[in-house]
Coordinates of C-alpha atoms in Angstrom, one line a residue:
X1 CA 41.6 93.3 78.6
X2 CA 39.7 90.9 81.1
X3 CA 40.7 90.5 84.5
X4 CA 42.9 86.9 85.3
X5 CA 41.7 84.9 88.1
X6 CA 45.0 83.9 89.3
X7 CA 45.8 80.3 90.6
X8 CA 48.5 78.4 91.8
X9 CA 47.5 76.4 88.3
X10 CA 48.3 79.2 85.8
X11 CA 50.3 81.7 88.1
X12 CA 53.4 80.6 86.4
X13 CA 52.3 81.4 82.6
X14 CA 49.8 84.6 83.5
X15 CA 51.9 86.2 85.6
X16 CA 56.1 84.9 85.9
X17 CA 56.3 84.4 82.1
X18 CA 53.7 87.8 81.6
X19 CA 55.5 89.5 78.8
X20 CA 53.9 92.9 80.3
X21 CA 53.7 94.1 83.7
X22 CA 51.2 92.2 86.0
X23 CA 49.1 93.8 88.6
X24 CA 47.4 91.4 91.1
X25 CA 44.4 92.3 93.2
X26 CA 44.7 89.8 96.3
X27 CA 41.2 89.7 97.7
X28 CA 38.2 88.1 99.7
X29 CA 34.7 87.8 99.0
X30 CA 33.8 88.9 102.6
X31 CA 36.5 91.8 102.6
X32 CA 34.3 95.2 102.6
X33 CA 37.7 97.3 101.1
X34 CA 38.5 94.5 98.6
X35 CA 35.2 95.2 97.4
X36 CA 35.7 99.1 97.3
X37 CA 38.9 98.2 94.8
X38 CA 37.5 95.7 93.1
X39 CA 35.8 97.8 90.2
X40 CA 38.4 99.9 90.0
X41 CA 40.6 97.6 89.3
X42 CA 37.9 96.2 86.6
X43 CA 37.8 99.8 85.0
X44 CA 41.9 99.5 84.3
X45 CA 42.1 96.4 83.3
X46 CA 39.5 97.6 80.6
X47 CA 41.1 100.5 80.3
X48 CA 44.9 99.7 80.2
X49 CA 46.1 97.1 77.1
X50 CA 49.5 97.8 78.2
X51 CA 48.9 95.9 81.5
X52 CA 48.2 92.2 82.5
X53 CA 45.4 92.2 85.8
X54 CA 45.3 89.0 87.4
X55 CA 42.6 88.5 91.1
X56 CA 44.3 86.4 93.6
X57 CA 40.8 84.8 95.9
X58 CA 43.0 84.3 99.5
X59 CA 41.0 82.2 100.2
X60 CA 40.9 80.3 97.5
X61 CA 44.5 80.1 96.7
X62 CA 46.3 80.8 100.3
X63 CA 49.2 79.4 98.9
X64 CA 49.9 82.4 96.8
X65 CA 49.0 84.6 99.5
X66 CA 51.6 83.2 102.2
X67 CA 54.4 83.3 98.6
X68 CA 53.9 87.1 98.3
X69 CA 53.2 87.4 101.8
X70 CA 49.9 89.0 101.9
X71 CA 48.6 89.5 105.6
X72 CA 45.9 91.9 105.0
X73 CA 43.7 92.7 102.1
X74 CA 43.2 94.3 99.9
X75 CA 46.8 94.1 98.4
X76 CA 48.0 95.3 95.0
X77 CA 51.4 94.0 93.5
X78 CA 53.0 95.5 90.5
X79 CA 55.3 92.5 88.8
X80 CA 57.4 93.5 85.8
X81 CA 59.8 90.3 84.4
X82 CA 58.0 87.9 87.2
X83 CA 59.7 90.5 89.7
X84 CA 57.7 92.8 92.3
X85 CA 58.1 96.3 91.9
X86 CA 55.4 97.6 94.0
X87 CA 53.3 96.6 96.7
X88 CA 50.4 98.5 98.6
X89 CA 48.1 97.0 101.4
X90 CA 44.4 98.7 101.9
X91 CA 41.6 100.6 99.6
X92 CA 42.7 103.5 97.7
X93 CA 41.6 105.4 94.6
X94 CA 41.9 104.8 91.2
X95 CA 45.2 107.2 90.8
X96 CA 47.1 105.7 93.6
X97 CA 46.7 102.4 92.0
X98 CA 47.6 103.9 88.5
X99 CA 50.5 105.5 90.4
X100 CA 51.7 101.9 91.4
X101 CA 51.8 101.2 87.9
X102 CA 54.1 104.0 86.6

């Protein structure tokens, strides 16, 4: 599946009323780590049809940040039924982000 870009606009539907788990990338265009996780999380959304992958800009949308409390980036969040179940700040491989997911 394609990656989401996540906004305060379509947060509710893409991700709250997501019928499968959501993971959001929370990023910047000037973060050098959010751009080390960036294709990686690309390659599973490709990868993974079971999954929803939305990309939250920060700067863009800080009102999302400040909701799930994101202070420094990159963070991933793992929502299942519009609830968090996982959360991980900083760049890290592909298996600890599939990790989140499991």
């Amino acid at each position: 599946m394609a990656v989401i870009t996540v906004t305060k606009e379509n947060f509710q539907k893409e991700v709250l009323e997501s019928e499968k788990p959501v993971l959001l990338d929370f990023w910047a265009s000037w973060c050098g780590p959010c751009r080390m996780v960036s294709p990686i999380v690309d390659e599973i959304a490709e990868e993974r049809s079971d999954i929803a992958v939305g990309k939250v800009n920060v700067d863009e949308q800080p009102e999302l940040a400040g909701k799930f409390g994101v202070a420094s980036i990159p963070t991933l969040v793992v929502l299942r039924g519009g609830r968090i179940v996982r959360q991980s700040v900083g760049a890290m491989p592909k298996s600890r982000i599939l990790a989140l997911l499991d």
